[in-house]
mmCIF file of C-alpha atoms in Angstrom:
data_model
loop_
_atom_site.group_PDB
_atom_site.id
_atom_site.type_symbol
_atom_site.label_atom_id
_atom_site.label_comp_id
_atom_site.label_asym_id
_atom_site.label_seq_id
_atom_site.Cartn_x
_atom_site.Cartn_y
_atom_site.Cartn_z
ATOM 1 C CA MET A 1 30.733 150.890 4.429
ATOM 2 C CA ALA A 2 29.969 154.461 5.413
ATOM 3 C CA THR A 3 32.704 157.096 5.202
ATOM 4 C CA ALA A 4 32.630 160.656 6.510
ATOM 5 C CA VAL A 5 34.921 163.576 5.700
ATOM 6 C CA MET A 6 36.492 165.629 8.487
ATOM 7 C CA TRP A 7 37.384 168.981 6.960
ATOM 8 C CA PHE A 8 40.017 170.448 9.281
ATOM 9 C CA ARG A 9 40.350 174.231 9.379
ATOM 10 C CA ARG A 10 41.056 176.037 12.648
ATOM 11 C CA ASP A 11 40.983 172.785 14.625
ATOM 12 C CA LEU A 12 44.260 171.046 13.759
ATOM 13 C CA ARG A 13 44.060 168.509 16.583
ATOM 14 C CA LEU A 14 42.381 165.246 17.557
ATOM 15 C CA ALA A 15 41.614 165.894 21.243
ATOM 16 C CA ASP A 16 38.601 167.952 22.297
ATOM 17 C CA ASN A 17 37.311 168.191 18.750
ATOM 18 C CA PRO A 18 33.505 167.732 18.729
ATOM 19 C CA ALA A 19 33.331 167.864 14.926
ATOM 20 C CA LEU A 20 35.723 164.930 14.705
ATOM 21 C CA LEU A 21 33.620 162.936 17.177
ATOM 22 C CA ASP A 22 30.585 163.490 14.952
ATOM 23 C CA ALA A 23 32.548 162.496 11.854
ATOM 24 C CA VAL A 24 33.655 159.248 13.482
ATOM 25 C CA ALA A 25 30.086 158.462 14.503
ATOM 26 C CA ALA A 26 28.673 159.259 11.064
ATOM 27 C CA GLY A 27 31.295 157.210 9.253
ATOM 28 C CA ASP A 28 31.187 154.231 11.638
ATOM 29 C CA GLY A 29 34.830 154.972 12.425
ATOM 30 C CA SER A 30 35.839 155.471 8.788
ATOM 31 C CA VAL A 31 36.978 159.051 8.164
ATOM 32 C CA VAL A 32 38.847 161.005 5.491
ATOM 33 C CA GLY A 33 40.856 163.860 7.008
ATOM 34 C CA LEU A 34 41.011 166.857 4.676
ATOM 35 C CA PHE A 35 42.741 170.231 4.758
ATOM 36 C CA VAL A 36 42.227 172.701 1.927
ATOM 37 C CA LEU A 37 45.066 175.091 1.113
ATOM 38 C CA ASP A 38 42.892 177.992 0.022
ATOM 39 C CA PRO A 39 44.876 180.324 -2.284
ATOM 40 C CA LEU A 40 42.800 183.261 -1.097
ATOM 41 C CA LEU A 41 44.238 182.791 2.413
ATOM 42 C CA TRP A 42 47.609 181.219 1.609
ATOM 43 C CA ASP A 43 48.689 183.878 -0.888
ATOM 44 C CA GLN A 44 48.032 186.673 1.623
ATOM 45 C CA SER A 45 50.116 185.067 4.372
ATOM 46 C CA GLY A 46 53.695 185.978 5.193
ATOM 47 C CA GLY A 47 56.529 183.465 5.372
ATOM 48 C CA PRO A 48 56.471 182.755 9.140
ATOM 49 C CA ARG A 49 52.723 182.174 9.015
ATOM 50 C CA ARG A 50 53.011 179.704 6.141
ATOM 51 C CA GLU A 51 55.878 177.936 7.915
ATOM 52 C CA HIS A 52 53.848 177.410 11.057
ATOM 53 C CA LEU A 53 50.766 176.172 9.223
ATOM 54 C CA ALA A 54 52.900 173.751 7.220
ATOM 55 C CA GLY A 55 54.526 172.442 10.399
ATOM 56 C CA SER A 56 51.158 172.032 12.048
ATOM 57 C CA LEU A 57 49.758 170.147 9.052
ATOM 58 C CA ARG A 58 52.734 167.787 9.051
ATOM 59 C CA SER A 59 52.165 167.078 12.730
ATOM 60 C CA LEU A 60 48.463 166.460 12.162
ATOM 61 C CA SER A 61 49.205 164.152 9.258
ATOM 62 C CA GLU A 62 51.544 162.128 11.455
ATOM 63 C CA SER A 63 48.684 161.773 13.955
ATOM 64 C CA LEU A 64 46.580 160.405 11.095
ATOM 65 C CA GLY A 65 49.200 157.851 10.131
ATOM 66 C CA GLY A 66 50.326 160.022 7.244
ATOM 67 C CA ARG A 67 46.841 160.066 5.723
ATOM 68 C CA LEU A 68 45.876 163.722 5.980
ATOM 69 C CA VAL A 69 44.657 164.731 2.535
ATOM 70 C CA VAL A 70 45.921 168.209 1.624
ATOM 71 C CA ARG A 71 44.583 169.727 -1.576
ATOM 72 C CA ARG A 72 45.119 173.186 -3.013
ATOM 73 C CA GLY A 73 42.280 175.102 -4.608
ATOM 74 C CA ASP A 74 38.879 176.664 -4.167
ATOM 75 C CA PRO A 75 37.312 174.996 -1.081
ATOM 76 C CA VAL A 76 33.962 174.703 -2.859
ATOM 77 C CA GLU A 77 35.455 172.592 -5.643
ATOM 78 C CA VAL A 78 37.934 170.674 -3.468
ATOM 79 C CA VAL A 79 35.438 169.600 -0.805
ATOM 80 C CA ARG A 80 32.732 168.766 -3.327
ATOM 81 C CA ALA A 81 35.133 166.643 -5.385
ATOM 82 C CA LEU A 82 36.568 164.711 -2.443
ATOM 83 C CA ALA A 83 33.159 164.008 -0.934
ATOM 84 C CA ALA A 84 32.035 162.585 -4.286
ATOM 85 C CA GLU A 85 35.213 160.502 -4.683
ATOM 86 C CA VAL A 86 34.772 158.716 -1.355
ATOM 87 C CA ASP A 87 30.962 158.695 -1.520
ATOM 88 C CA ALA A 88 30.853 160.521 1.818
ATOM 89 C CA VAL A 89 27.745 160.284 3.956
ATOM 90 C CA SER A 90 28.551 163.712 5.399
ATOM 91 C CA VAL A 91 31.240 166.382 5.696
ATOM 92 C CA HIS A 92 32.036 167.658 9.182
ATOM 93 C CA ILE A 93 33.404 171.026 10.273
ATOM 94 C CA SER A 94 33.845 173.253 13.276
ATOM 95 C CA ALA A 95 31.827 176.418 12.789
ATOM 96 C CA ASP A 96 33.592 179.444 11.330
ATOM 97 C CA TYR A 97 32.099 182.778 12.407
ATOM 98 C CA GLY A 98 34.287 185.050 10.287
ATOM 99 C CA PRO A 99 32.784 186.920 7.311
ATOM 100 C CA TYR A 100 34.728 184.954 4.676
ATOM 101 C CA GLY A 101 34.334 181.649 6.485
ATOM 102 C CA ARG A 102 30.570 181.993 6.610
ATOM 103 C CA ARG A 103 30.326 182.774 2.897
ATOM 104 C CA ARG A 104 32.685 179.917 2.013
ATOM 105 C CA ASP A 105 30.811 177.368 4.123
ATOM 106 C CA ALA A 106 27.447 178.419 2.695
ATOM 107 C CA ALA A 107 28.833 177.931 -0.814
ATOM 108 C CA VAL A 108 30.296 174.523 0.071
ATOM 109 C CA GLU A 109 27.034 173.387 1.631
ATOM 110 C CA LYS A 110 25.157 174.380 -1.532
ATOM 111 C CA ALA A 111 27.608 172.466 -3.739
ATOM 112 C CA LEU A 112 27.585 169.212 -1.725
ATOM 113 C CA ARG A 113 25.287 166.269 -2.347
ATOM 114 C CA CYS A 114 25.655 165.167 1.272
ATOM 115 C CA PRO A 115 25.085 167.153 4.489
ATOM 116 C CA LEU A 116 27.653 169.655 5.757
ATOM 117 C CA VAL A 117 27.522 169.190 9.536
ATOM 118 C CA SER A 118 28.837 171.961 11.778
ATOM 119 C CA THR A 119 29.697 171.023 15.363
ATOM 120 C CA GLY A 120 31.514 173.137 17.927
ATOM 121 C CA SER A 121 33.686 176.159 17.255
ATOM 122 C CA PRO A 122 37.167 177.524 18.013
ATOM 123 C CA TYR A 123 35.754 179.156 21.153
ATOM 124 C CA ALA A 124 34.703 178.049 24.616
ATOM 125 C CA VAL A 125 31.498 180.036 24.136
ATOM 126 C CA ALA A 126 30.500 180.402 20.505
ATOM 127 C CA PRO A 127 29.707 183.885 19.180
ATOM 128 C CA GLY A 128 26.051 184.792 19.591
ATOM 129 C CA ARG A 129 25.542 182.624 22.672
ATOM 130 C CA VAL A 130 26.041 185.441 25.201
ATOM 131 C CA LEU A 131 23.455 188.203 24.783
ATOM 132 C CA THR A 132 22.213 191.193 26.739
ATOM 133 C CA GLN A 133 18.723 191.209 28.238
ATOM 134 C CA GLN A 134 17.631 193.044 25.100
ATOM 135 C CA GLY A 135 18.873 190.129 22.989
ATOM 136 C CA SER A 136 21.776 191.992 21.416
ATOM 137 C CA SER A 137 25.518 191.386 21.579
ATOM 138 C CA TYR A 138 27.578 193.123 24.235
ATOM 139 C CA ARG A 139 29.557 196.228 23.329
ATOM 140 C CA VAL A 140 31.374 196.530 26.678
ATOM 141 C CA PHE A 141 33.769 193.839 27.830
ATOM 142 C CA THR A 142 33.193 193.644 31.602
ATOM 143 C CA PRO A 143 29.468 192.766 31.436
ATOM 144 C CA TYR A 144 30.270 190.393 28.573
ATOM 145 C CA PHE A 145 32.911 188.726 30.723
ATOM 146 C CA HIS A 146 30.490 188.169 33.596
ATOM 147 C CA ALA A 147 27.839 186.774 31.242
ATOM 148 C CA TRP A 148 30.483 184.597 29.575
ATOM 149 C CA LEU A 149 31.477 183.151 32.931
ATOM 150 C CA GLU A 150 27.846 182.559 33.865
ATOM 151 C CA HIS A 151 27.161 180.817 30.541
ATOM 152 C CA GLY A 152 30.085 178.457 31.063
ATOM 153 C CA TRP A 153 31.367 175.762 28.740
ATOM 154 C CA ARG A 154 31.662 172.011 28.442
ATOM 155 C CA GLN A 155 34.615 170.080 29.756
ATOM 156 C CA PRO A 156 37.226 168.918 27.228
ATOM 157 C CA VAL A 157 36.775 165.491 25.672
ATOM 158 C CA ASP A 158 39.417 162.963 24.664
ATOM 159 C CA ALA A 159 40.332 162.094 21.101
ATOM 160 C CA PRO A 160 38.298 159.246 19.560
ATOM 161 C CA PRO A 161 40.080 155.952 20.337
ATOM 162 C CA ASP A 162 39.446 154.073 17.097
ATOM 163 C CA ILE A 163 39.530 155.832 13.736
ATOM 164 C CA GLU A 164 40.155 154.214 10.370
ATOM 165 C CA TRP A 165 41.708 157.059 8.385
ATOM 166 C CA VAL A 166 40.831 156.561 4.744
ATOM 167 C CA ASP A 167 43.523 157.485 2.237
ATOM 168 C CA ALA A 168 42.912 159.614 -0.831
ATOM 169 C CA LYS A 169 45.060 161.418 -3.348
ATOM 170 C CA GLY A 170 46.381 164.777 -2.160
ATOM 171 C CA ASP A 171 48.940 167.437 -2.989
ATOM 172 C CA ARG A 172 52.390 167.547 -1.460
ATOM 173 C CA LEU A 173 52.513 169.101 1.994
ATOM 174 C CA PRO A 174 54.381 172.410 2.188
ATOM 175 C CA SER A 175 57.864 172.095 3.645
ATOM 176 C CA SER A 176 58.587 173.472 7.109
ATOM 177 C CA LYS A 177 61.205 173.265 9.828
ATOM 178 C CA VAL A 178 58.815 174.644 12.455
ATOM 179 C CA VAL A 179 57.891 172.383 15.352
ATOM 180 C CA ALA A 180 54.141 172.852 15.641
ATOM 181 C CA GLY A 181 50.915 170.950 16.112
ATOM 182 C CA GLU A 182 48.829 169.477 18.873
ATOM 183 C CA GLY A 183 51.631 167.839 20.872
ATOM 184 C CA ALA A 184 53.867 170.901 20.741
ATOM 185 C CA ALA A 185 50.968 173.142 21.770
ATOM 186 C CA ARG A 186 50.130 170.964 24.751
ATOM 187 C CA ASP A 187 53.778 170.856 25.853
ATOM 188 C CA GLN A 188 54.067 174.629 25.496
ATOM 189 C CA TRP A 189 50.926 175.201 27.534
ATOM 190 C CA GLU A 190 51.855 172.779 30.306
ATOM 191 C CA ALA A 191 55.272 174.409 30.634
ATOM 192 C CA TYR A 192 53.697 177.863 30.861
ATOM 193 C CA LEU A 193 51.218 176.805 33.550
ATOM 194 C CA ASP A 194 54.122 176.707 35.999
ATOM 195 C CA GLU A 195 54.616 180.435 35.323
ATOM 196 C CA VAL A 196 51.003 181.609 35.034
ATOM 197 C CA ALA A 197 50.856 182.892 38.625
ATOM 198 C CA GLU A 198 53.251 185.665 37.581
ATOM 199 C CA TYR A 199 51.199 186.634 34.533
ATOM 200 C CA GLY A 200 49.948 189.940 35.917
ATOM 201 C CA GLU A 201 53.412 191.049 36.995
ATOM 202 C CA VAL A 202 55.339 190.326 33.800
ATOM 203 C CA ARG A 203 52.783 190.373 30.976
ATOM 204 C CA ASP A 204 53.783 193.877 29.834
ATOM 205 C CA ARG A 205 57.538 193.293 29.702
ATOM 206 C CA PRO A 206 58.772 192.593 26.149
ATOM 207 C CA ASP A 207 62.343 192.293 27.441
ATOM 208 C CA LEU A 208 61.389 189.161 29.384
ATOM 209 C CA ASP A 209 60.529 185.797 27.841
ATOM 210 C CA ALA A 210 57.470 185.682 30.045
ATOM 211 C CA THR A 211 54.444 185.353 27.774
ATOM 212 C CA SER A 212 52.768 182.060 26.902
ATOM 213 C CA ARG A 213 52.661 182.711 23.141
ATOM 214 C CA MET A 214 49.568 180.522 23.077
ATOM 215 C CA SER A 215 47.889 182.893 20.636
ATOM 216 C CA VAL A 216 49.573 180.910 17.861
ATOM 217 C CA PRO A 217 48.275 177.421 18.828
ATOM 218 C CA LEU A 218 44.858 178.978 19.476
ATOM 219 C CA LYS A 219 44.838 180.542 16.021
ATOM 220 C CA TYR A 220 45.270 177.129 14.370
ATOM 221 C CA GLY A 221 43.221 175.178 16.866
ATOM 222 C CA GLU A 222 46.174 173.046 17.933
ATOM 223 C CA ILE A 223 44.630 173.381 21.381
ATOM 224 C CA HIS A 224 41.094 174.366 22.327
ATOM 225 C CA PRO A 225 40.446 177.170 24.851
ATOM 226 C CA ARG A 226 38.274 174.730 26.825
ATOM 227 C CA THR A 227 41.387 172.686 27.529
ATOM 228 C CA MET A 228 43.215 175.773 28.742
ATOM 229 C CA LEU A 229 40.290 176.959 30.841
ATOM 230 C CA ALA A 230 40.000 173.559 32.500
ATOM 231 C CA ASP A 231 43.676 173.750 33.473
ATOM 232 C CA LEU A 232 43.358 177.343 34.684
ATOM 233 C CA ALA A 233 40.387 176.387 36.884
ATOM 234 C CA ARG A 234 42.749 174.224 38.926
ATOM 235 C CA ARG A 235 45.093 177.177 39.511
ATOM 236 C CA ARG A 236 44.212 179.606 42.288
ATOM 237 C CA SER A 237 46.122 182.795 41.572
ATOM 238 C CA ALA A 238 45.556 186.316 40.336
ATOM 239 C CA GLY A 239 47.715 185.446 37.339
ATOM 240 C CA ALA A 240 45.462 182.565 36.340
ATOM 241 C CA GLU A 241 42.396 184.792 36.688
ATOM 242 C CA GLY A 242 44.039 187.476 34.566
ATOM 243 C CA TYR A 243 44.909 184.968 31.889
ATOM 244 C CA ARG A 244 41.326 183.723 31.833
ATOM 245 C CA ARG A 245 40.138 187.298 31.195
ATOM 246 C CA GLU A 246 42.436 187.448 28.179
ATOM 247 C CA LEU A 247 40.862 184.281 26.781
ATOM 248 C CA ALA A 248 37.480 185.928 27.316
ATOM 249 C CA TRP A 249 38.669 189.071 25.505
ATOM 250 C CA ARG A 250 39.565 186.907 22.505
ATOM 251 C CA GLU A 251 36.030 185.520 22.503
ATOM 252 C CA PHE A 252 34.566 189.018 22.990
ATOM 253 C CA CYS A 253 36.324 190.106 19.798
ATOM 254 C CA ALA A 254 34.967 187.074 17.931
ATOM 255 C CA ASP A 255 31.471 187.808 19.214
ATOM 256 C CA LEU A 256 31.711 191.427 18.046
ATOM 257 C CA LEU A 257 32.897 190.484 14.568
ATOM 258 C CA ALA A 258 30.212 187.824 14.196
ATOM 259 C CA GLY A 259 27.557 190.415 15.009
ATOM 260 C CA HIS A 260 29.210 193.201 13.002
ATOM 261 C CA PRO A 261 31.038 191.659 10.011
ATOM 262 C CA ASP A 262 31.961 195.081 8.620
ATOM 263 C CA ALA A 263 34.043 195.700 11.750
ATOM 264 C CA ALA A 264 36.882 193.829 10.060
ATOM 265 C CA TRP A 265 37.770 197.057 8.257
ATOM 266 C CA LYS A 266 35.167 199.660 9.301
ATOM 267 C CA PRO A 267 34.891 201.423 12.686
ATOM 268 C CA LEU A 268 32.200 200.252 15.069
ATOM 269 C CA ARG A 269 31.688 203.889 16.056
ATOM 270 C CA PRO A 270 30.370 205.479 12.844
ATOM 271 C CA GLU A 271 31.516 209.014 13.726
ATOM 272 C CA PHE A 272 35.053 207.848 13.045
ATOM 273 C CA ASP A 273 34.161 207.525 9.363
ATOM 274 C CA LYS A 274 34.567 211.312 9.346
ATOM 275 C CA MET A 275 38.032 211.242 10.922
ATOM 276 C CA GLU A 276 40.747 212.934 8.874
ATOM 277 C CA TYR A 277 43.581 210.535 8.065
ATOM 278 C CA ASP A 278 46.763 210.868 6.028
ATOM 279 C CA GLU A 279 47.421 208.603 3.065
ATOM 280 C CA PRO A 280 50.030 205.912 3.797
ATOM 281 C CA GLY A 281 53.251 207.112 2.204
ATOM 282 C CA ASP A 282 56.889 207.328 3.219
ATOM 283 C CA ALA A 283 56.023 207.489 6.919
ATOM 284 C CA PHE A 284 53.964 204.294 6.650
ATOM 285 C CA ASP A 285 56.813 202.593 4.815
ATOM 286 C CA ALA A 286 59.219 203.639 7.594
ATOM 287 C CA TRP A 287 56.799 202.202 10.147
ATOM 288 C CA CYS A 288 56.596 198.893 8.277
ATOM 289 C CA ARG A 289 60.402 198.660 8.020
ATOM 290 C CA GLY A 290 61.049 199.624 11.651
ATOM 291 C CA MET A 291 62.823 202.864 10.747
ATOM 292 C CA THR A 292 60.753 205.529 12.530
ATOM 293 C CA GLY A 293 63.507 206.681 14.881
ATOM 294 C CA TYR A 294 61.464 205.540 17.902
ATOM 295 C CA PRO A 295 63.287 202.437 19.187
ATOM 296 C CA ILE A 296 60.373 200.686 20.914
ATOM 297 C CA VAL A 297 58.288 201.049 17.738
ATOM 298 C CA ASP A 298 61.082 199.929 15.450
ATOM 299 C CA ALA A 299 62.019 196.980 17.643
ATOM 300 C CA GLY A 300 58.444 195.724 17.495
ATOM 301 C CA MET A 301 58.176 196.079 13.744
ATOM 302 C CA ARG A 302 61.490 194.328 13.189
ATOM 303 C CA GLU A 303 60.509 191.508 15.540
ATOM 304 C CA LEU A 304 57.337 191.111 13.484
ATOM 305 C CA ALA A 305 59.223 191.049 10.189
ATOM 306 C CA SER A 306 61.760 188.537 11.470
ATOM 307 C CA THR A 307 59.585 186.166 13.492
ATOM 308 C CA GLY A 308 55.931 186.788 12.684
ATOM 309 C CA PHE A 309 55.339 187.657 16.321
ATOM 310 C CA MET A 310 55.188 190.808 18.430
ATOM 311 C CA HIS A 311 54.725 191.244 22.166
ATOM 312 C CA ASN A 312 51.184 192.418 23.010
ATOM 313 C CA ARG A 313 52.275 195.586 24.850
ATOM 314 C CA VAL A 314 54.444 196.537 21.872
ATOM 315 C CA ARG A 315 51.527 195.867 19.499
ATOM 316 C CA MET A 316 49.562 198.543 21.315
ATOM 317 C CA VAL A 317 52.480 200.982 21.167
ATOM 318 C CA VAL A 318 53.158 200.534 17.438
ATOM 319 C CA ALA A 319 49.429 200.694 16.640
ATOM 320 C CA SER A 320 48.995 203.913 18.575
ATOM 321 C CA PHE A 321 52.053 205.365 16.840
ATOM 322 C CA LEU A 322 50.683 204.603 13.375
ATOM 323 C CA VAL A 323 47.211 206.008 14.055
ATOM 324 C CA LYS A 324 47.949 208.933 16.376
ATOM 325 C CA ASP A 325 51.523 209.950 15.542
ATOM 326 C CA LEU A 326 51.486 209.267 11.814
ATOM 327 C CA HIS A 327 47.701 209.812 11.431
ATOM 328 C CA VAL A 328 47.320 206.798 9.139
ATOM 329 C CA HIS A 329 44.023 204.856 9.162
ATOM 330 C CA TRP A 330 44.166 201.809 11.411
ATOM 331 C CA LYS A 331 42.998 199.487 8.612
ATOM 332 C CA PHE A 332 46.389 199.781 6.896
ATOM 333 C CA GLY A 333 48.165 198.655 10.044
ATOM 334 C CA ALA A 334 45.617 195.895 10.609
ATOM 335 C CA ARG A 335 46.221 194.552 7.102
ATOM 336 C CA TRP A 336 49.995 194.619 7.609
ATOM 337 C CA PHE A 337 49.587 192.692 10.849
ATOM 338 C CA MET A 338 47.278 190.132 9.255
ATOM 339 C CA GLN A 339 49.766 189.533 6.469
ATOM 340 C CA ASN A 340 52.741 189.074 8.788
ATOM 341 C CA LEU A 341 51.544 187.784 12.166
ATOM 342 C CA VAL A 342 51.733 184.026 12.686
ATOM 343 C CA ASP A 343 48.808 184.374 15.089
ATOM 344 C CA GLY A 344 46.918 186.712 12.766
ATOM 345 C CA ASP A 345 43.247 186.278 13.667
ATOM 346 C CA LEU A 346 40.816 188.608 11.913
ATOM 347 C CA ALA A 347 38.535 189.208 14.897
ATOM 348 C CA SER A 348 41.267 189.764 17.464
ATOM 349 C CA ASN A 349 43.396 191.790 15.082
ATOM 350 C CA SER A 350 40.748 194.181 13.780
ATOM 351 C CA LEU A 351 38.974 194.703 17.079
ATOM 352 C CA ASN A 352 42.223 195.280 18.961
ATOM 353 C CA TRP A 353 43.294 197.827 16.346
ATOM 354 C CA GLN A 354 39.920 199.512 16.787
ATOM 355 C CA TRP A 355 40.463 199.500 20.556
ATOM 356 C CA VAL A 356 43.747 201.375 20.180
ATOM 357 C CA ALA A 357 42.291 203.715 17.548
ATOM 358 C CA GLY A 358 39.406 204.598 19.862
ATOM 359 C CA CYS A 359 36.730 203.647 17.342
ATOM 360 C CA GLY A 360 35.716 200.190 18.541
ATOM 361 C CA ALA A 361 33.556 198.690 21.265
ATOM 362 C CA ASP A 362 34.777 199.403 24.769
ATOM 363 C CA ALA A 363 37.658 201.235 23.109
ATOM 364 C CA SER A 364 40.557 203.012 24.698
ATOM 365 C CA PRO A 365 39.668 206.738 24.701
ATOM 366 C CA TYR A 366 41.034 208.448 21.614
ATOM 367 C CA PHE A 367 42.793 211.032 23.735
ATOM 368 C CA ARG A 368 44.907 208.238 25.231
ATOM 369 C CA VAL A 369 47.981 208.555 23.052
ATOM 370 C CA PHE A 370 50.859 206.252 23.904
ATOM 371 C CA ASN A 371 54.143 208.107 24.323
ATOM 372 C CA PRO A 372 56.623 205.632 22.809
ATOM 373 C CA SER A 373 59.556 206.946 24.861
ATOM 374 C CA THR A 374 57.622 206.692 28.125
ATOM 375 C CA GLN A 375 56.380 203.222 27.214
ATOM 376 C CA ALA A 376 59.939 202.103 26.493
ATOM 377 C CA LYS A 377 61.255 203.365 29.834
ATOM 378 C CA LYS A 378 58.410 201.705 31.734
ATOM 379 C CA PHE A 379 58.271 198.319 30.039
ATOM 380 C CA ASP A 380 61.803 197.894 28.666
ATOM 381 C CA PRO A 381 63.660 199.700 31.453
ATOM 382 C CA ASP A 382 67.146 198.476 30.528
ATOM 383 C CA GLY A 383 66.561 198.751 26.787
ATOM 384 C CA GLU A 384 67.277 195.046 26.302
ATOM 385 C CA TYR A 385 64.342 194.422 23.965
ATOM 386 C CA GLN A 386 65.167 197.454 21.834
ATOM 387 C CA ARG A 387 68.852 196.566 21.501
ATOM 388 C CA ARG A 388 67.955 192.971 20.630
ATOM 389 C CA TRP A 389 66.163 194.080 17.472
ATOM 390 C CA ILE A 390 68.070 197.275 16.632
ATOM 391 C CA PRO A 391 71.791 196.446 16.568
ATOM 392 C CA GLU A 392 72.646 199.892 15.152
ATOM 393 C CA LEU A 393 70.874 201.716 18.011
ATOM 394 C CA GLY A 394 73.033 204.593 19.236
ATOM 395 C CA THR A 395 75.048 204.800 16.025
ATOM 396 C CA PRO A 396 74.757 207.232 13.082
ATOM 397 C CA ASP A 397 73.075 204.455 11.093
ATOM 398 C CA TYR A 398 69.915 204.711 13.208
ATOM 399 C CA PRO A 399 67.479 207.343 11.892
ATOM 400 C CA GLU A 400 66.271 210.439 13.688
ATOM 401 C CA PRO A 401 62.582 210.437 14.719
ATOM 402 C CA ILE A 402 60.380 210.958 11.667
ATOM 403 C CA VAL A 403 57.835 212.986 13.693
ATOM 404 C CA ASP A 404 57.791 215.027 16.877
ATOM 405 C CA HIS A 405 55.585 213.074 19.260
ATOM 406 C CA ALA A 406 54.313 216.090 21.188
ATOM 407 C CA GLU A 407 53.253 217.876 18.014
ATOM 408 C CA ALA A 408 51.754 214.721 16.530
ATOM 409 C CA ARG A 409 49.717 214.157 19.685
ATOM 410 C CA LEU A 410 48.215 217.644 19.522
ATOM 411 C CA GLU A 411 47.340 217.126 15.866
ATOM 412 C CA ALA A 412 45.659 213.805 16.676
ATOM 413 C CA LEU A 413 43.550 215.484 19.355
ATOM 414 C CA ARG A 414 42.645 218.303 16.963
ATOM 415 C CA ARG A 415 41.382 215.797 14.425
ATOM 416 C CA TYR A 416 39.407 213.967 17.097
ATOM 417 C CA ASP A 417 37.790 217.192 18.327
ATOM 418 C CA ALA A 418 36.579 217.806 14.765
ATOM 419 C CA ILE A 419 34.363 214.686 14.790
ATOM 420 C CA ARG A 420 33.057 214.903 18.351
#
């Protein structure tokens, strides 16, 4: 009897999973479900991120009747060994377009004695599918968005009805109290759809519990963007259209990173290689700990440390503060985010940091320097968000500002003028 291996990665679900459909077909319904706990990724993840992944894996295993095989180790050795143990006819994956993922998959394919079959991706439109008339990737979002819409995507597909999940020896699943996984993601999304019409009006308010927080399920593939786009297509509102643009921005970032792998840590605009930056020292440490003396910045950093999440508007404010008030290279902030964010996605993280730093594609102009005090008054008008995360605010225990924003802004502009 034929058996195929479904190697789950960023697709921790059964519905709308083309790779799983191919695995079922190749194995005549007999499939081994595998997840590899890669030390290279696991060891760099913060506690909240590990908790969510563990919760999602437990949920997926329950969907497989408890037969998800989780093994720790080098993916090349783990996948090769399991495929040999079950005499697999093929190993099936969703494509990974990240720099590490591509190298890893090429090494796995070389080590296997059976085919490694890649089907689908974590995106509605896979990176490299939308090109300019010159055959290159887009560097500006709006034309990319229009081409992305014109390209379109397939409709979601149901989970395979009949799968015989084959058991194999695995390592103990990590413990977690987090409710995560495909069912939780779908419930979260369906609940948010009732609020999506108001997306444009409340998306920038960290004091309101008004965001979908779907970046986390999307990161782990607990839901596919095609599913979300199909639901949004049935909603006629400016909010739904705005939300769809944000899904497209996520795919724009993935497309950029796939075409420019060095953009994970190097600026897309090469002139920024000459930018003068300060070494991360005490000021960087204060930023990480949420002790800069700027409440909106500190609230965001403390929310991140406590929950592994930060509101998107606040992410922009704290990123601007690090790069343009403290004059620290954006890559240090990007690495801190990747370590601590539950939804840490390399493409979205690095390219959004580059957007704030002014050195990426379609970037915010460098001379746009967020004033943290003005941002706080506009988007947290009653100070509720700041007080939530800074209980000592307004007392002698809260530090004075570590820099003068007006002076820091002028210094940032001076440094920018030097590379123009």
